[in-house]
Coordinates of C-alpha atoms and ligand atoms in Angstrom, one line a residue:
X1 CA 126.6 139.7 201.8
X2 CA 124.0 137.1 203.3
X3 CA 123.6 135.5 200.1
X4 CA 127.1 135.5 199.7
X5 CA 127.6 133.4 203.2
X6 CA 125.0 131.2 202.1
X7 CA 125.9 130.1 198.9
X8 CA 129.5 129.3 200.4
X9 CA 127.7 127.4 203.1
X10 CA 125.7 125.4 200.4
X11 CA 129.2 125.0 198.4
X12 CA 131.2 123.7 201.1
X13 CA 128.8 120.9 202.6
X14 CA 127.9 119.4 198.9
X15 CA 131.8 119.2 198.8
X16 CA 132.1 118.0 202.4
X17 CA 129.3 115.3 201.5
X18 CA 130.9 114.3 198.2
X19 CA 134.3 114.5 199.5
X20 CA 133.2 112.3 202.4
X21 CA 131.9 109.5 199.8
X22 CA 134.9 109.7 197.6
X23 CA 135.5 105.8 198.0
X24 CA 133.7 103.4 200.1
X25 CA 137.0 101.5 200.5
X26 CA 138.3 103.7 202.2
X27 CA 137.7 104.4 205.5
X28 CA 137.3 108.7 205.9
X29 CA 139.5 110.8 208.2
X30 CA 139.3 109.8 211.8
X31 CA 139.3 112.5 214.3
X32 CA 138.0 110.9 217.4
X33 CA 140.0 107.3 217.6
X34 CA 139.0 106.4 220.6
X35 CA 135.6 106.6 219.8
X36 CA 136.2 104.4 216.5
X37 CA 138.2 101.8 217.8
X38 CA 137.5 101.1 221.6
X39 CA 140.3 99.2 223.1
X40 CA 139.7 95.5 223.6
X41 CA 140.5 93.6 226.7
X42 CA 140.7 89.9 226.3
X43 CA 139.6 88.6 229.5
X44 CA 142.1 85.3 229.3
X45 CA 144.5 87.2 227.3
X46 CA 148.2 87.5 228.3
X47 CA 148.3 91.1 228.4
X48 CA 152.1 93.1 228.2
X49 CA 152.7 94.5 231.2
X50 CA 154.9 97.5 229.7
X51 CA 151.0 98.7 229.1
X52 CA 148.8 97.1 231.4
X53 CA 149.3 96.6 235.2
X54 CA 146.6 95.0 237.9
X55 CA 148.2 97.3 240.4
X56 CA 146.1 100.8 241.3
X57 CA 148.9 102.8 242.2
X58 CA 150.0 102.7 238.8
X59 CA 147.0 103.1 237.1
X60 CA 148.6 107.1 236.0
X61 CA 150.8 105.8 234.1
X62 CA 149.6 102.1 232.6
X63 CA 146.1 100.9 231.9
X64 CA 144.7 99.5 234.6
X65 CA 142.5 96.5 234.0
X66 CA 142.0 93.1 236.4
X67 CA 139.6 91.7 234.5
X68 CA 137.1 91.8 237.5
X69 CA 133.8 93.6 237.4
X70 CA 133.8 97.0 239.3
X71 CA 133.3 96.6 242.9
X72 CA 130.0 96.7 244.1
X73 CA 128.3 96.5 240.2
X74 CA 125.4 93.5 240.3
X75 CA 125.2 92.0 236.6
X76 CA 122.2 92.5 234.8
X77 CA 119.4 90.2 235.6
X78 CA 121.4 88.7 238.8
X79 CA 120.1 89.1 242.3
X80 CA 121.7 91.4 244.8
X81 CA 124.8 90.0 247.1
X82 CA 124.4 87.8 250.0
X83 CA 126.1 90.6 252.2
X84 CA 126.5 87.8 255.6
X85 CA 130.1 87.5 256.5
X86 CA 131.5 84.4 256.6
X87 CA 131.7 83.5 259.8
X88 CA 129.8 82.3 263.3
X89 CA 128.0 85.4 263.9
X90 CA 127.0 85.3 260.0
X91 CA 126.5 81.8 260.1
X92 CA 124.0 83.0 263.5
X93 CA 122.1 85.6 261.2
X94 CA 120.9 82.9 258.7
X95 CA 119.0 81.5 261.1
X96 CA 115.7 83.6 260.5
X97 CA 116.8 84.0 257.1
X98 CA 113.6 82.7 254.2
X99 CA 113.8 82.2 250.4
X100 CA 113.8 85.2 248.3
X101 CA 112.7 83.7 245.8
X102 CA 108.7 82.7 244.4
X103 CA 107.9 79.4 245.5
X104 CA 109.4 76.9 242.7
X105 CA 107.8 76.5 239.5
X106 CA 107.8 72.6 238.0
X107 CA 110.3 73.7 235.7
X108 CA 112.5 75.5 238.1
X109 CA 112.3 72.5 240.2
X110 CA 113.5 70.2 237.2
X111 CA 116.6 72.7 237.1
X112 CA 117.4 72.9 240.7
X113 CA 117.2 69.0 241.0
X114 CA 119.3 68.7 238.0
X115 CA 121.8 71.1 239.5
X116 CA 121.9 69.9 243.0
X117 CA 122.3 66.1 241.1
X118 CA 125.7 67.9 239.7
X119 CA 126.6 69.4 242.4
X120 CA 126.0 68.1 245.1
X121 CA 124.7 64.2 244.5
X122 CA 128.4 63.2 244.3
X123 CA 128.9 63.5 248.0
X124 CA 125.5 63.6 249.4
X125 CA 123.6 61.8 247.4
X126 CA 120.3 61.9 245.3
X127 CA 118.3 62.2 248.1
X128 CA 120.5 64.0 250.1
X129 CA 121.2 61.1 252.6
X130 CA 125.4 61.5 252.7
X131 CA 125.6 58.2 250.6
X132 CA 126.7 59.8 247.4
X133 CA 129.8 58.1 245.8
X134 CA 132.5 60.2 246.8
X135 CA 131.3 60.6 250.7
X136 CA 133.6 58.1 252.2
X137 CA 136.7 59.6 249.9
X138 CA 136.0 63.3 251.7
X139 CA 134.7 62.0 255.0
X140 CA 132.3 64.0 257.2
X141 CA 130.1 64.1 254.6
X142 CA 126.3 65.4 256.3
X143 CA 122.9 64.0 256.1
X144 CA 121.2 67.3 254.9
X145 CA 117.8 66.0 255.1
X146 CA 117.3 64.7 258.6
X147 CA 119.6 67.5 260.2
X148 CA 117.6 68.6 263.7
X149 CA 117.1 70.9 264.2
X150 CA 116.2 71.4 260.4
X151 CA 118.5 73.6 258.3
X152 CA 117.2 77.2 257.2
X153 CA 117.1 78.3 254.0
X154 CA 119.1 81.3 254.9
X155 CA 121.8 78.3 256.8
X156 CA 121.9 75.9 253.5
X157 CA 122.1 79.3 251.3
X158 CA 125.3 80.2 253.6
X159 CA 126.9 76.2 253.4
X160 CA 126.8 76.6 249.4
X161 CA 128.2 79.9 249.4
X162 CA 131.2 79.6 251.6
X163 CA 131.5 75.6 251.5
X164 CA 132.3 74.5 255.0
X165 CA 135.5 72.2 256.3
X166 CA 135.7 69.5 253.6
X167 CA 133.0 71.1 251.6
X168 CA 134.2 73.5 248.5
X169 CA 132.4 77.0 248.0
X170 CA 129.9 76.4 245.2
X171 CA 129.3 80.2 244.8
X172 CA 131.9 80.8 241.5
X173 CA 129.9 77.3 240.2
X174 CA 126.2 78.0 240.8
X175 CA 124.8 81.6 240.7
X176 CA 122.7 82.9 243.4
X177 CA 119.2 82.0 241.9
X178 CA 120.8 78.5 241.2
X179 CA 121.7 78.3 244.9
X180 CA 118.3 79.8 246.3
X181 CA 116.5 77.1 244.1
X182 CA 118.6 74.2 245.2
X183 CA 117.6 74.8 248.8
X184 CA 114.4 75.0 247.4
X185 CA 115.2 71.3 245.6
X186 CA 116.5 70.5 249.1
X187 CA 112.9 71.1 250.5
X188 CA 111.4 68.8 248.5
X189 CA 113.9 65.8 249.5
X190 CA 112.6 65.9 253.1
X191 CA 110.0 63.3 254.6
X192 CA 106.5 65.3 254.6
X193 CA 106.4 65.7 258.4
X194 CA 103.7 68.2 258.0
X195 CA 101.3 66.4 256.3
X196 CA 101.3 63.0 258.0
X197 CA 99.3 64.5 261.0
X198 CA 96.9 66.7 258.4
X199 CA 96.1 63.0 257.2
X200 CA 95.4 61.8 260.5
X201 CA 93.5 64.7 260.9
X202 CA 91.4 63.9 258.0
X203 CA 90.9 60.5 258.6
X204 CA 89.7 61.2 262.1
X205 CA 86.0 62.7 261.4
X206 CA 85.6 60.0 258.7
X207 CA 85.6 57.3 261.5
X208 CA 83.5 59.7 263.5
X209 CA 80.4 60.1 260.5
X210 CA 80.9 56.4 260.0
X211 CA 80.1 56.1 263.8
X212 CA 77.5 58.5 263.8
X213 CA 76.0 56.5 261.0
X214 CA 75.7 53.3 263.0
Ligands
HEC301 C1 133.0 67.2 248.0 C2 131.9 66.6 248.7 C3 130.7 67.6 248.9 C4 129.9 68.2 247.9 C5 130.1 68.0 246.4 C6 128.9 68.9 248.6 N1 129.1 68.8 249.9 FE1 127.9 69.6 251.4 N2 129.1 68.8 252.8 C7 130.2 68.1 252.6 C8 130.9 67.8 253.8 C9 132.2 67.0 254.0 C10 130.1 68.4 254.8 C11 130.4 68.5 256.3 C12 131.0 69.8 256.6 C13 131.3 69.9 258.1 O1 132.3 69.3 258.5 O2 130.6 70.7 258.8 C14 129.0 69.0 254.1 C15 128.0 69.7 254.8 C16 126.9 70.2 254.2 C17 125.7 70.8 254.9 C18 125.6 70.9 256.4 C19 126.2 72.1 256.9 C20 126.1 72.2 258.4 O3 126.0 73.3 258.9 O4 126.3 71.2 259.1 C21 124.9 71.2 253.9 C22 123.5 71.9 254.1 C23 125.5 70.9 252.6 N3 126.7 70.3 252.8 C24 124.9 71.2 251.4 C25 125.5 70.9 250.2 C26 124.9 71.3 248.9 C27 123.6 72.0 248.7 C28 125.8 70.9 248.0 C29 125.7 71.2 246.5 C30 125.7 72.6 246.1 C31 126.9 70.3 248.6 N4 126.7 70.3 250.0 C32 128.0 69.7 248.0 C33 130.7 67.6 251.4 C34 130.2 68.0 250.1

């Protein structure tokens, strides 16, 4: 009786197996289509609304699809959302706000100034002085570089992302990193304050030891 069972078994997967190869033109019996054939959304497609709605309420009986990315899903590599609302109290909250990012490579800097020349230049110039070409068109156009008190990061991070009177959002143009490394671009536009005293500094003792050597 066993033997009997297994020799069937044996008998019917060499004809499964054969049957299965019978002619690699044609495709073998689908049982799971889905699973074959996924259905493909076109993102810029014109899609028949008979079959497809961007409403939720009738998602029962029509495929749902908006082409938007599920709420609250971060793509792969990106950084996590700026979650300030966009308005005076948000605007408040930047204030203490600092760079996520590392400090900006040579390369990254390249990018950034290349980006911010793009993006921003046009208005506000290359160096950031409101002199760009298209500044007296828009009007109101701000000296970003010798604001005082001096923008935050977190404050020029916020200005890119929700744009602000005559300024456009940049935040469907430039991805977060790309905006985070323009204010780090931004950084590099501004007079070295900092520094001019540390030379002074430095220059100090030598005119000391030079006295001390008379
Ligand atoms: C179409 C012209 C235009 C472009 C392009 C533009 N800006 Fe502006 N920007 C403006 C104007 C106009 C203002 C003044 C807004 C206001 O009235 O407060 C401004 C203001 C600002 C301010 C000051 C915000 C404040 O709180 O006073 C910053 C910072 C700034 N822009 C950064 C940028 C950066 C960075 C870019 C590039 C990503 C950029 N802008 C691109 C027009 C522009």
């Amino acid at each position: 009786m066993k033997k009997t069972a297994i020799i069937a078994t044996l008998v019917l997967s060499t004809a499964v197996v054969f049957i299965s190869c019978d002619s690699k033109r044609q495709p073998g019996k689908v049982y799971m289509p889905d699973m074959a054939y996924s259905r493909a959304y076109e993102s810029y497609a014109l899609r028949d609304s008979n079959i497809f709605t961007t409403n939720p309420a009738d998602a029962g009986h029509k495929i749902f699809y908006n082409s938007l990315p599920p709420a609250g899903t971060v793509r792969r590599g990106d950084m996590l959302p700026f979650n300030v609302p966009n308005d005076s109290a948000g605007l408040a909250m930047t204030a203490q706000m600092q760079n996520p990012l590392p400090p900006a490579t040579g390369r990254d800097l390249e990018e950034a100034g290349r980006l911010f020349n793009i993006n921003c230049a046009i208005c506000h110039g290359a160096k950031g002085e409101s002199n760009g070409p298209l500044a007296e068109k828009v009007g109101g156009v701000k000296n970003i570089i010798t604001a005082s008190p001096k923008f935050s990061d977190g404050h020029l991070f916020f200005v890119m992302t929700y744009g602000q009177n005559n300024m456009g959002s940049y935040a469907s143009q430039l991805s977060r990193e790309q905006r985070w490394r323009i204010v780090q671009y931004i950084r590099t536009l501004e007079p070295k304050t900092e520094a001019a005293p540390a030379a002074t500094a430095a220059a100090a003792p030598k005119a000391d030891s030079a006295a001390v050597k008379k």
